[in-house]
Amino acid sequence: MIRAALANLAAAALPFVLALAIGAIVLAVTGHDPLSVYALMASEAFGGTRRIAATLTATTPLLLTGLATAIAFRAGVFNVGVEGCFYLGGLAAATLGFWLVGWPAIAIIPVALLAGALIGGAWMVAPATLKVRLGVDEVVTTLMLNFIAVNLTSWLVNGPLLARGSANSATPAIEKTAELPRLLPPSTLHLGFIISLALVILYGFWDRFTVTGFRSRLVGLNARFCRAVGIDVPSLLFRMMILSGLIGGLAGAIHALGLVHRFVAGFSPGYGFTGIAVALLGRNSALGMILAALVFGALASSGATIQLFSDVPIEIVEVLQGTVMIFAVAKLGLLLRDRRGLA
Amino acid sequence: MNSASVLALALGATSAAKAADAPAALIIAQGGLGDQSYNDLAYEGFKKAVAAAKIEGKPVESKDVVAQAADILRRASDAGFGLLVDLEYSHGEALATVAKDYPDTKYVILNQVQPGANVASVLFQEQEGSYLAGALAALVTTDTSIPGINDKPIIGVIGGTKSVGIDKFIVGYIQGAHDVNPNVEVKVAYSNNFGDPAIGLQMAKAMYDEGADIVYQVAGGTGIGVIQAAKETGHYAIGVDTDQDGLAPGSVLTSMLKRTDVAVETVVGDYAGDTFPGGKTVTLGLKENGVALSDMKYTKDKIPAATLAKVDELKAKILSGDIKVWNAVDQGYPDFFK
């Protein structure tokens, strides 16, 4: 039992360790001392309350994009459209955030968050319908929908929703009442982190202890078996895809109300795609995804500020992120288990 | 104590003698270094200035730059940096908020004005460069010896949105055109979009159909379509912000440059020389070399020397103060453009 748990932990940590090793080689070759760079990164990610807060802020969107992805993945649906939902949810929430002038916080925040989630869910209706009715590959449809969502929001924010007099593609700032409260001022850590963390933990319980949670995992493992025992597989897949979209939209809405306080060009640097890596690295488990989101959050927050104290360019951090993602996809745990089986 | 704060202390110790010895950081905007445009240009100016002032200078890039505004600014301020130049437009409000908490640190924001005694805002006198672009266009549109020029004295301008920030360019352009030839008609249109080349292409083609032969674009990404239209129809476009002459060699008459490198170099130099313009708005115009027409590498040979000389003469008059170009942001709208 304990040995199995340790093996699981090793399998989950292995991609990160391998990435660090490869990153060290890249750093050494480019004339940096890997150990001192890693020490600097660690202190920039976790050294003191302010840096921890910055890391948790960077972790926040990844918790929910990871969760949105995992909910689809575990049911066997490879939804890669969370990025698009994130953009749309962010724009919807930001727009209500500056439209609903004079609304109290208690009304404007839930309405804007709900709108963001709903538009994300609605965005997934078409690919979900195409998947369950006509068997259209969801990878293709959801990937393509990302481009549409990004360009649609870009058009809206360059035209109808553009802030008056702004030289930048941005909506007006949201009302003060629409901003999610900050947890540790003056740091940027906001209530969205708690909401996101709570949802991932809730997912953990849903996964373990509810019938739908069990069924959707079962469908992911063996859809034919589920059909044979009478589970309504198409309906389940449809619902999981919509749920995935809802959470993706909510992620964007939280990012808009909690951190950016408006919708602006470059709203997401690819949180939806990093969410895929979070789900894969975390093996769709709540704890695994929290740790994985923390890893990518730490890389993002420290990656920017280590440049203040070293000559390490941002590309090195991107190499690290990319390597973690590659190894996250590989089922390295199998390798370990096979070895032990032989021995 | 972590290594970063040790370094910060070390940096702080060396800066005890004079405030302006503390290192400077340049926060790179979306698009990152290597964009061969805004960021690269600003970084060139930054490197030059920190080398000249013998202070340490660090560029900071982030894929997540929009979300990390306050986090990066606060980290650098905590760590004892003396000057933070922020190129990212969306950082405006965050910069003003952070600046309040660090009165000894200096902050610079470009293309917008933010409050604070330790904040310098840098604006460009775009109307001055636009004036020269308008004058050049008015001179060229009546010179049918130049290939692609019709006999109608019509030029155009396409703005990205109807706002005073964009009309600042347009007013200068119209003033320049009318000062050299009051009979030149300037068509004005707005794309209501900064990111759609297809709209720019369509609108510019419509203007060319109506007899315009030169169209100035003040519409960001939409303006790329204006340049494309000029190339397709054999007319001329005028580029904006960066040197766009090479996007369609021969079809871009000139570009109205905003010299971000000069801007950054100037403020870093002021900081090092203890003349930092805190609480002020620095406006860089023709005089400071902050705005300029491009070298016209691909079109110079088509244009008569007398025309180019006339534009230089107008530039000299602006520099000497004989010509005052209308600044729509400061002065409101003039009678000739409501």
XYZ file of C-alpha atoms in Angstrom:
681
model
C 0.000 0.000 0.000
C 2.663 2.507 1.099
C 4.968 1.256 -1.604
C 2.257 1.838 -4.208
C 1.659 5.361 -2.929
C 5.374 6.079 -3.110
C 5.526 4.714 -6.638
C 2.642 6.996 -7.616
C 4.376 9.973 -6.089
C 7.616 9.114 -7.868
C 5.772 8.749 -11.151
C 4.162 12.156 -10.687
C 7.401 13.869 -9.652
C 9.535 12.225 -12.331
C 8.562 14.587 -15.198
C 9.525 17.538 -13.063
C 12.836 16.014 -12.031
C 13.680 15.119 -15.631
C 12.776 18.638 -16.748
C 15.047 20.124 -14.106
C 17.877 17.862 -15.285
C 17.426 18.877 -18.907
C 17.049 22.509 -17.884
C 20.326 22.223 -15.971
C 22.080 21.011 -19.106
C 20.646 23.902 -21.134
C 21.685 26.373 -18.425
C 25.209 24.950 -18.179
C 25.653 24.998 -21.950
C 24.513 28.638 -22.113
C 27.043 29.598 -19.457
C 24.877 29.768 -16.325
C 25.358 27.933 -13.057
C 22.295 25.648 -12.838
C 22.342 25.343 -9.058
C 22.441 29.063 -8.380
C 19.756 29.688 -11.016
C 17.513 27.055 -9.446
C 18.156 28.486 -5.988
C 17.210 31.930 -7.289
C 14.083 30.496 -8.912
C 13.055 28.776 -5.701
C 13.481 31.960 -3.700
C 11.610 34.002 -6.323
C 8.744 31.497 -6.248
C 8.503 30.801 -2.513
C 10.898 33.144 -0.683
C 8.655 35.174 1.592
C 4.961 35.981 1.801
C 4.941 38.326 -1.180
C 6.582 35.855 -3.522
C 4.345 33.013 -2.346
C 1.347 35.276 -2.958
C 2.614 36.049 -6.464
C 3.049 32.331 -7.139
C -0.459 31.541 -5.902
C -1.833 34.343 -8.091
C -0.146 32.743 -11.088
C -1.473 29.340 -10.000
C -5.106 30.497 -9.809
C -6.118 30.369 -13.501
C -4.276 27.065 -13.956
C -6.249 25.366 -11.175
C -9.488 25.897 -13.054
C -8.242 25.366 -16.609
C -6.653 22.145 -15.333
C -9.930 21.162 -13.678
C -11.966 22.001 -16.796
C -9.649 19.834 -18.882
C -9.597 16.952 -16.389
C -13.391 16.720 -16.197
C -13.506 16.050 -19.921
C -10.353 13.912 -20.061
C -11.434 11.472 -17.370
C -14.635 10.756 -19.293
C -12.509 10.063 -22.363
C -13.253 13.368 -24.124
C -10.105 15.126 -25.302
C -11.403 18.680 -24.956
C -8.674 21.131 -25.929
C -11.093 24.064 -26.144
C -10.735 25.436 -22.625
C -8.576 28.313 -23.896
C -11.471 29.613 -25.988
C -13.890 29.326 -23.062
C -11.386 31.237 -20.913
C -11.301 34.128 -23.401
C -15.088 34.273 -23.767
C -15.754 33.949 -20.029
C -13.237 36.708 -19.339
C -14.773 39.053 -21.878
C -18.343 38.372 -20.684
C -17.469 38.976 -17.034
C -15.428 42.098 -17.789
C -18.204 43.514 -19.956
C -20.847 43.044 -17.244
C -18.281 44.369 -14.788
C -18.251 47.773 -16.460
C -21.837 47.767 -17.753
C -23.620 47.143 -14.472
C -22.791 50.530 -12.991
C -23.999 51.059 -9.444
C -24.666 47.400 -8.663
C -23.453 46.314 -5.230
C -20.601 43.794 -5.020
C -22.917 41.098 -3.707
C -24.937 41.232 -6.946
C -22.444 42.202 -9.642
C -19.769 39.614 -8.784
C -22.034 36.520 -8.853
C -23.834 37.755 -11.986
C -20.582 38.412 -13.850
C -19.031 35.097 -12.759
C -22.191 33.213 -13.718
C -22.283 34.908 -17.122
C -18.664 33.928 -17.740
C -19.374 30.313 -16.820
C -22.561 30.152 -18.907
C -20.921 31.467 -22.050
C -18.104 28.947 -21.613
C -20.653 26.154 -21.274
C -22.674 27.400 -24.233
C -19.497 27.483 -26.341
C -19.152 23.715 -25.837
C -22.726 22.856 -26.925
C -21.811 22.643 -30.611
C -18.732 20.394 -30.322
C -20.494 18.257 -27.688
C -23.518 17.784 -29.934
C -21.323 17.020 -32.941
C -19.390 14.482 -30.875
C -22.311 12.535 -29.403
C -24.671 12.727 -32.405
C -22.336 12.488 -35.365
C -19.108 11.218 -33.850
C -17.149 14.275 -34.975
C -13.696 14.270 -33.370
C -13.758 16.743 -30.489
C -10.026 17.467 -30.748
C -10.568 19.046 -34.141
C -13.739 20.977 -33.276
C -12.613 22.309 -29.900
C -9.171 23.266 -31.200
C -10.718 25.165 -34.095
C -13.227 26.848 -31.794
C -10.283 28.296 -29.856
C -9.253 30.329 -32.879
C -12.804 31.550 -33.348
C -13.137 32.528 -29.683
C -9.802 34.359 -29.598
C -10.521 36.249 -32.798
C -14.127 36.984 -31.841
C -13.082 38.516 -28.522
C -10.250 40.369 -30.248
C -12.730 41.863 -32.719
C -15.153 42.860 -29.968
C -12.446 44.477 -27.880
C -11.076 46.334 -30.888
C -14.495 47.564 -31.886
C -17.805 47.608 -30.013
C -16.332 47.074 -26.535
C -13.213 49.221 -26.930
C -12.666 51.725 -24.121
C -13.153 55.285 -25.380
C -9.883 56.948 -26.183
C -7.832 53.860 -25.432
C -4.840 53.335 -27.691
C -4.781 49.713 -26.581
C -7.238 46.933 -27.368
C -8.984 46.941 -24.016
C -12.436 47.293 -22.512
C -12.997 49.986 -19.899
C -11.953 48.987 -16.366
C -14.616 47.134 -14.398
C -16.482 48.842 -11.547
C -14.643 48.794 -8.207
C -17.538 46.779 -6.764
C -16.988 44.058 -9.380
C -13.370 43.432 -8.332
C -12.827 40.266 -6.327
C -11.419 41.149 -2.885
C -7.660 40.877 -2.399
C -6.549 38.384 0.233
C -3.144 39.774 1.208
C -2.866 43.392 0.123
C -0.729 44.793 -1.357
C -0.142 41.465 -3.154
C -2.390 40.572 -6.076
C -3.639 37.332 -4.505
C -7.428 37.467 -4.704
C -10.549 35.597 -3.670
C -10.464 33.736 -6.988
C -7.682 31.554 -5.618
C -9.910 30.317 -2.777
C -12.833 29.751 -5.168
C -10.624 27.818 -7.574
C -8.993 25.743 -4.857
C -12.396 24.940 -3.342
C -13.745 23.807 -6.701
C -10.792 21.484 -7.283
C -11.241 19.970 -3.807
C -14.982 19.627 -4.439
C -14.088 17.832 -7.659
C -11.921 15.462 -5.619
C -14.926 14.431 -3.537
C -17.213 14.254 -6.573
C -14.662 12.020 -8.277
C -14.448 9.627 -5.317
C -17.850 9.606 -3.689
C -20.620 10.320 -6.208
C -22.332 8.108 -8.743
C -21.841 10.545 -11.628
C -18.191 10.898 -10.675
C -17.735 7.157 -10.725
C -19.724 6.666 -13.928
C -17.897 9.348 -15.881
C -14.551 7.837 -14.863
C -15.814 4.438 -15.912
C -16.904 5.784 -19.300
C -13.408 7.137 -19.793
C -11.890 3.770 -18.954
C -14.192 1.639 -21.067
C -17.076 3.198 -22.962
C -18.182 -0.087 -24.581
C -18.493 -1.792 -21.216
C -20.543 1.144 -19.908
C -22.888 0.962 -22.871
C -23.283 -2.771 -22.260
C -24.245 -2.261 -18.600
C -26.804 0.371 -19.523
C -25.095 3.705 -18.778
C -26.302 6.459 -21.131
C -22.852 7.213 -22.512
C -23.723 9.979 -25.044
C -25.702 11.941 -22.461
C -22.871 11.624 -19.960
C -20.224 12.761 -22.452
C -22.408 15.688 -23.458
C -22.823 16.803 -19.851
C -19.113 16.447 -19.087
C -18.158 18.594 -22.070
C -20.615 21.324 -21.056
C -19.324 21.165 -17.479
C -15.785 21.497 -18.813
C -16.818 24.606 -20.746
C -18.617 26.087 -17.735
C -15.485 25.788 -15.615
C -13.279 27.132 -18.412
C -15.551 30.171 -18.728
C -15.574 30.657 -14.970
C -11.764 30.554 -14.980
C -11.696 33.449 -17.434
C -14.334 35.358 -15.473
C -12.334 34.997 -12.251
C -9.180 36.137 -14.031
C -10.977 39.241 -15.309
C -12.648 40.212 -12.019
C -9.802 39.140 -9.753
C -6.621 40.195 -11.493
C -6.781 42.055 -14.808
C -9.914 44.109 -13.952
C -10.816 44.422 -17.620
C -10.494 42.439 -20.815
C -7.437 43.324 -22.807
C -5.530 41.990 -25.791
C -3.324 39.111 -24.639
C -5.796 38.236 -21.880
C -4.539 34.658 -21.682
C -0.994 33.641 -22.571
C -2.293 30.076 -23.033
C -3.779 29.185 -19.650
C -6.122 26.748 -21.392
C -3.213 24.855 -22.911
C -1.179 24.887 -19.715
C -4.352 23.478 -18.143
C -3.975 20.411 -20.375
C -0.491 19.883 -18.961
C -1.831 20.393 -15.429
C -4.497 17.725 -15.955
C -2.007 15.293 -17.488
C 0.698 15.894 -14.904
C -1.858 15.647 -12.082
C -3.346 12.481 -13.564
C -6.811 14.086 -13.250
C -6.615 13.798 -9.462
C -7.449 16.808 -7.295
C -4.241 16.747 -5.264
C -2.117 16.008 -8.323
C -3.593 18.947 -10.210
C -3.139 21.349 -7.292
C 0.553 20.413 -7.162
C 0.927 20.597 -10.940
C -0.747 24.022 -11.092
C 1.590 25.148 -8.328
C 4.614 23.976 -10.342
C 3.536 25.950 -13.423
C 2.499 28.919 -11.276
C 5.914 28.939 -9.610
C 7.660 28.763 -12.988
C 5.567 31.689 -14.252
C 6.064 33.942 -11.226
C 9.757 33.220 -10.728
C 10.479 33.169 -14.455
C 9.674 36.842 -14.762
C 11.439 38.171 -11.684
C 14.664 36.128 -11.832
C 15.543 38.344 -14.782
C 15.930 41.207 -12.316
C 18.758 39.373 -10.538
C 20.414 37.320 -13.246
C 21.005 37.211 -16.974
C 18.816 34.161 -17.455
C 16.425 34.941 -20.307
C 12.737 34.029 -20.206
C 13.379 31.361 -22.855
C 15.084 29.145 -20.266
C 11.911 29.132 -18.193
C 9.924 28.295 -21.305
C 12.275 25.369 -21.968
C 11.579 24.123 -18.448
C 7.813 24.489 -18.867
C 7.894 22.755 -22.213
C 9.995 19.873 -20.907
C 7.698 19.333 -17.923
C 4.766 19.207 -20.360
C 6.424 16.662 -22.639
C 7.303 14.314 -19.800
C 3.883 14.867 -18.254
C 2.293 13.226 -21.283
C 4.649 10.256 -21.198
C 3.434 7.519 -18.860
C 6.703 7.222 -17.021
C 5.007 5.340 -14.215
C 4.586 2.366 -16.556
C 8.330 2.262 -16.988
C 8.861 2.020 -13.237
C 6.205 -0.642 -12.780
C 7.540 -2.783 -15.635
C 11.009 -2.745 -14.144
C 9.741 -3.875 -10.803
C 7.647 -6.556 -12.416
C 10.731 -8.012 -14.079
C 12.811 -7.888 -10.910
C 17.438 35.199 3.961
C 17.121 34.306 0.327
C 19.692 34.982 -2.324
C 17.543 37.575 -4.042
C 17.306 39.761 -0.976
C 21.054 39.416 -0.409
C 21.561 40.680 -3.912
C 19.053 43.425 -3.243
C 20.964 44.479 -0.164
C 24.183 44.483 -2.116
C 22.574 46.610 -4.794
C 21.148 48.891 -2.119
C 24.555 49.292 -0.489
C 26.233 50.403 -3.692
C 23.429 52.867 -4.356
C 23.694 54.607 -0.987
C 25.933 57.344 -2.364
C 23.508 58.690 -4.966
C 19.954 57.596 -5.649
C 20.457 57.494 -9.376
C 23.082 54.741 -9.115
C 20.445 52.133 -8.321
C 19.829 49.759 -11.217
C 17.099 50.254 -13.789
C 14.689 47.716 -15.242
C 12.794 47.769 -18.510
C 9.535 45.833 -18.495
C 8.966 44.449 -21.953
C 5.461 44.625 -23.421
C 3.428 41.859 -25.050
C 5.158 40.511 -28.125
C 8.456 40.315 -26.269
C 11.993 41.023 -27.368
C 12.680 40.098 -30.952
C 9.516 41.792 -32.251
C 11.675 44.022 -34.493
C 9.364 46.806 -33.489
C 8.294 48.608 -30.326
C 10.055 46.388 -27.755
C 13.317 45.965 -29.633
C 13.452 49.663 -30.365
C 12.879 50.573 -26.714
C 15.480 48.047 -25.558
C 18.071 49.561 -27.909
C 17.547 52.957 -26.305
C 17.614 51.412 -22.840
C 20.924 49.605 -23.436
C 22.516 52.740 -24.821
C 21.387 54.850 -21.883
C 22.430 52.464 -19.087
C 25.819 51.958 -20.736
C 26.327 55.712 -20.983
C 25.240 56.264 -17.371
C 27.226 53.232 -16.129
C 24.264 51.842 -14.187
C 23.007 48.306 -14.238
C 19.991 47.692 -16.454
C 17.809 44.606 -16.711
C 15.094 43.798 -19.233
C 12.193 41.772 -17.817
C 10.090 39.645 -20.136
C 7.095 37.530 -19.282
C 4.654 35.529 -21.336
C 2.143 36.432 -18.668
C 2.954 40.126 -18.685
C -0.655 41.376 -18.574
C -1.481 39.424 -15.407
C 1.838 40.043 -13.647
C 1.784 43.852 -13.773
C 1.770 44.633 -10.064
C 3.806 41.565 -9.119
C 6.767 42.440 -11.328
C 6.680 46.145 -10.429
C 6.497 45.444 -6.701
C 9.241 42.832 -6.808
C 11.608 45.201 -8.576
C 10.703 48.044 -6.214
C 11.257 45.846 -3.145
C 14.605 44.731 -4.532
C 16.029 48.222 -4.640
C 15.706 49.081 -8.313
C 15.748 52.833 -8.730
C 14.019 53.182 -12.089
C 11.328 51.065 -13.721
C 10.429 51.789 -17.313
C 7.250 49.953 -18.275
C 6.486 49.412 -21.952
C 3.259 47.453 -21.433
C 0.244 49.680 -22.031
C -2.086 47.618 -19.842
C 0.148 48.262 -16.800
C -0.936 51.894 -16.455
C -3.219 51.705 -13.413
C -1.114 49.042 -11.671
C 1.985 51.204 -12.092
C 0.285 54.228 -10.529
C -0.876 52.097 -7.572
C 2.538 50.533 -6.946
C 4.315 53.878 -7.344
C 2.351 55.290 -4.382
C 3.893 52.675 -2.063
C 7.517 53.314 -3.155
C 8.119 57.073 -3.160
C 11.893 56.605 -3.598
C 11.585 54.536 -6.749
C 11.022 56.198 -10.122
C 8.543 54.930 -12.683
C 8.035 55.634 -16.366
C 4.980 54.798 -18.467
C 4.663 55.381 -22.192
C 1.791 56.646 -24.349
C -0.458 57.522 -21.414
C -0.474 59.817 -18.408
C -0.507 58.373 -14.894
C -0.461 60.362 -11.650
C 2.267 60.332 -8.983
C 5.198 62.522 -7.961
C 7.607 59.692 -8.816
C 5.922 58.791 -12.117
C 6.976 60.246 -15.466
C 4.587 59.853 -18.368
C 5.963 59.968 -21.889
C 3.804 61.165 -24.755
C 4.753 61.756 -28.354
C 3.882 64.841 -30.388
C 2.365 62.683 -33.074
C 0.636 65.698 -34.602
C 4.021 67.148 -35.620
C 5.121 64.076 -37.538
C 1.623 63.750 -38.981
C 1.795 67.370 -40.152
C 4.870 66.545 -42.240
C 3.179 63.402 -43.566
C 0.134 65.479 -44.588
C 2.294 68.133 -46.232
C 4.263 65.522 -48.157
C 1.040 63.779 -49.244
C -0.524 67.066 -50.423
C 2.575 67.924 -52.426
C 2.769 64.472 -53.991
C -0.954 64.120 -54.832
C -0.812 67.139 -57.137
C 2.339 65.961 -58.928
C 1.155 63.646 -61.707
C 4.742 63.074 -62.854
C 5.061 60.626 -59.948
C 3.932 57.111 -60.910
C 0.562 56.099 -59.439
C -0.620 59.679 -58.870
C -3.914 60.728 -60.502
C -5.008 64.259 -61.397
C -7.394 64.591 -58.446
C -6.118 66.526 -55.407
C -7.480 64.004 -52.923
C -5.701 62.227 -50.065
C -7.088 60.141 -47.213
C -6.551 59.018 -43.666
C -7.977 56.002 -41.828
C -8.112 56.100 -38.033
C -8.621 53.039 -35.861
C -11.304 54.635 -33.723
C -12.968 58.009 -33.298
C -11.056 59.209 -30.259
C -9.078 62.301 -29.451
C -5.889 60.202 -29.261
C -6.288 59.185 -32.886
C -7.678 62.537 -34.027
C -4.441 64.094 -32.775
C -2.724 62.394 -35.741
C -5.534 63.240 -38.158
C -5.714 66.928 -37.246
C -1.954 67.317 -37.739
C -2.179 65.526 -41.086
C -5.007 67.772 -42.345
C -3.246 70.919 -41.135
C -0.036 69.920 -42.921
C -1.898 69.138 -46.147
C -3.878 72.404 -46.154
C -0.860 74.533 -45.288
C 0.870 73.489 -48.513
C -2.294 73.393 -50.642
C -5.730 74.490 -49.355
C -7.404 72.860 -52.370
C -6.399 69.350 -51.386
C -9.340 67.356 -50.090
C -8.607 65.055 -47.118
C -10.991 62.122 -46.747
C -11.309 60.881 -43.170
C -12.677 57.497 -42.119
C -12.582 55.316 -39.013
C -12.299 51.545 -39.076
C -13.575 51.139 -35.477
C -11.059 48.344 -35.251
C -7.325 48.094 -34.642
C -6.842 44.451 -35.483
C -8.503 43.585 -38.776
C -6.426 44.051 -41.939
C -9.427 42.976 -44.072
C -11.401 46.056 -42.996
C -8.387 48.278 -43.646
C -8.009 46.782 -47.106
C -11.666 47.387 -47.957
C -11.786 50.938 -46.635
C -8.553 51.947 -48.335
C -9.729 50.486 -51.659
C -12.938 52.511 -51.342
C -10.880 55.662 -50.796
C -8.655 54.910 -53.776
C -11.805 54.357 -55.889
C -13.021 57.812 -54.876
C -9.867 59.390 -56.275
C -7.496 59.404 -53.309
C -4.001 58.240 -54.186
C -2.326 58.463 -50.759
C -3.878 57.099 -47.549
C -2.342 57.560 -44.096
C -3.136 54.721 -41.702
C -3.466 55.325 -37.975
C -5.102 52.010 -37.229
C -2.538 49.493 -35.916
C -3.095 46.023 -37.349
C -6.045 47.216 -39.432
C -3.617 49.568 -41.131
C -1.625 46.654 -42.538
C -4.620 46.173 -44.847
C -4.299 49.802 -45.984
C -0.718 49.119 -47.030
C -1.833 45.930 -48.760
C -4.502 47.907 -50.655
C -1.911 50.445 -51.786
C 0.260 47.644 -53.118
C -2.618 45.884 -54.896
C -4.014 49.017 -56.552
C -0.722 50.773 -57.317
C -1.364 53.692 -54.975
C 0.420 54.878 -51.833
C -0.039 54.350 -48.123
C 1.653 56.141 -45.233
C 2.749 53.931 -42.334
C 2.662 54.747 -38.642
C 4.593 54.125 -35.391
C 7.423 51.992 -36.794
C 9.151 52.122 -40.163
C 6.612 50.297 -42.348
C 8.203 51.347 -45.633
C 9.576 47.843 -46.125
C 6.190 46.099 -45.741
C 5.419 46.923 -49.367
C 8.551 48.540 -50.803
C 7.631 51.408 -53.098
C 3.957 51.469 -52.063
C 4.510 53.059 -48.665
C 5.276 56.714 -49.325
C 6.729 57.218 -45.865
C 6.087 56.244 -42.247
C 5.400 58.533 -39.308
C 7.839 57.132 -36.743
C 7.471 57.189 -32.989
C 10.994 56.863 -31.640
C 10.478 54.761 -28.533
C 14.252 54.279 -28.353
C 14.772 58.019 -28.050
C 12.053 58.198 -25.387
C 13.570 55.470 -23.205
C 17.098 56.763 -23.693
C 15.988 60.242 -22.656
C 14.243 59.229 -19.423
C 17.008 56.852 -18.335
C 19.538 59.601 -19.013
C 17.468 62.076 -16.965
C 17.257 59.572 -14.124
C 21.015 59.003 -14.105
C 21.651 62.741 -14.249
C 19.302 63.359 -11.291
C 16.895 65.354 -13.446
C 14.137 62.744 -13.507
C 10.871 64.415 -14.594
C 8.789 62.924 -11.754
C 5.147 63.941 -11.767
C 5.550 65.413 -15.230
C 4.443 64.493 -18.702
C 7.345 64.460 -21.131
C 6.314 65.174 -24.689
C 8.726 64.199 -27.400
C 8.274 65.866 -30.756
C 10.283 66.662 -33.876
C 12.699 68.752 -31.834
C 13.598 65.897 -29.507
C 13.682 63.498 -32.453
C 10.806 61.651 -30.749
C 8.727 61.636 -33.922
C 10.018 61.759 -37.491
C 9.306 60.736 -41.036
C 11.112 57.607 -42.189
C 14.117 57.713 -44.520
C 11.835 56.803 -47.468
C 14.360 54.273 -48.676
C 12.080 52.916 -51.422
C 10.249 56.078 -52.505
C 12.843 58.856 -52.253
C 13.918 58.427 -55.856
C 10.376 58.840 -57.193
C 9.798 62.166 -55.459
C 11.214 65.437 -56.862
C 13.987 66.953 -54.759
C 12.021 70.199 -54.482
C 9.176 68.369 -52.720
C 11.513 66.807 -50.175
C 13.184 70.187 -49.659
C 9.765 71.770 -49.006
C 9.039 69.146 -46.310
C 12.419 69.842 -44.700
C 11.634 73.538 -44.782
C 8.319 72.945 -42.993
C 10.120 70.825 -40.409
C 12.561 73.689 -39.770
C 9.610 76.052 -39.324
C 8.029 73.750 -36.736
C 11.354 73.530 -34.912
C 11.760 77.306 -34.911
C 8.191 77.810 -33.728
C 7.030 79.603 -36.895
C 4.483 76.851 -37.432
C 2.395 75.679 -34.504
C 0.832 72.290 -35.092
C -2.565 71.827 -33.470
C -2.523 69.332 -30.584
C -6.062 67.975 -30.361
C -5.417 66.349 -26.978
C -4.323 69.586 -25.291
C -6.268 72.141 -27.331
C -9.487 70.349 -28.231
C -10.765 70.265 -31.803
C -9.818 73.042 -34.242
C -12.329 74.797 -36.514
C -11.077 72.953 -39.569
C -11.871 69.555 -38.060
C -14.894 69.117 -35.861
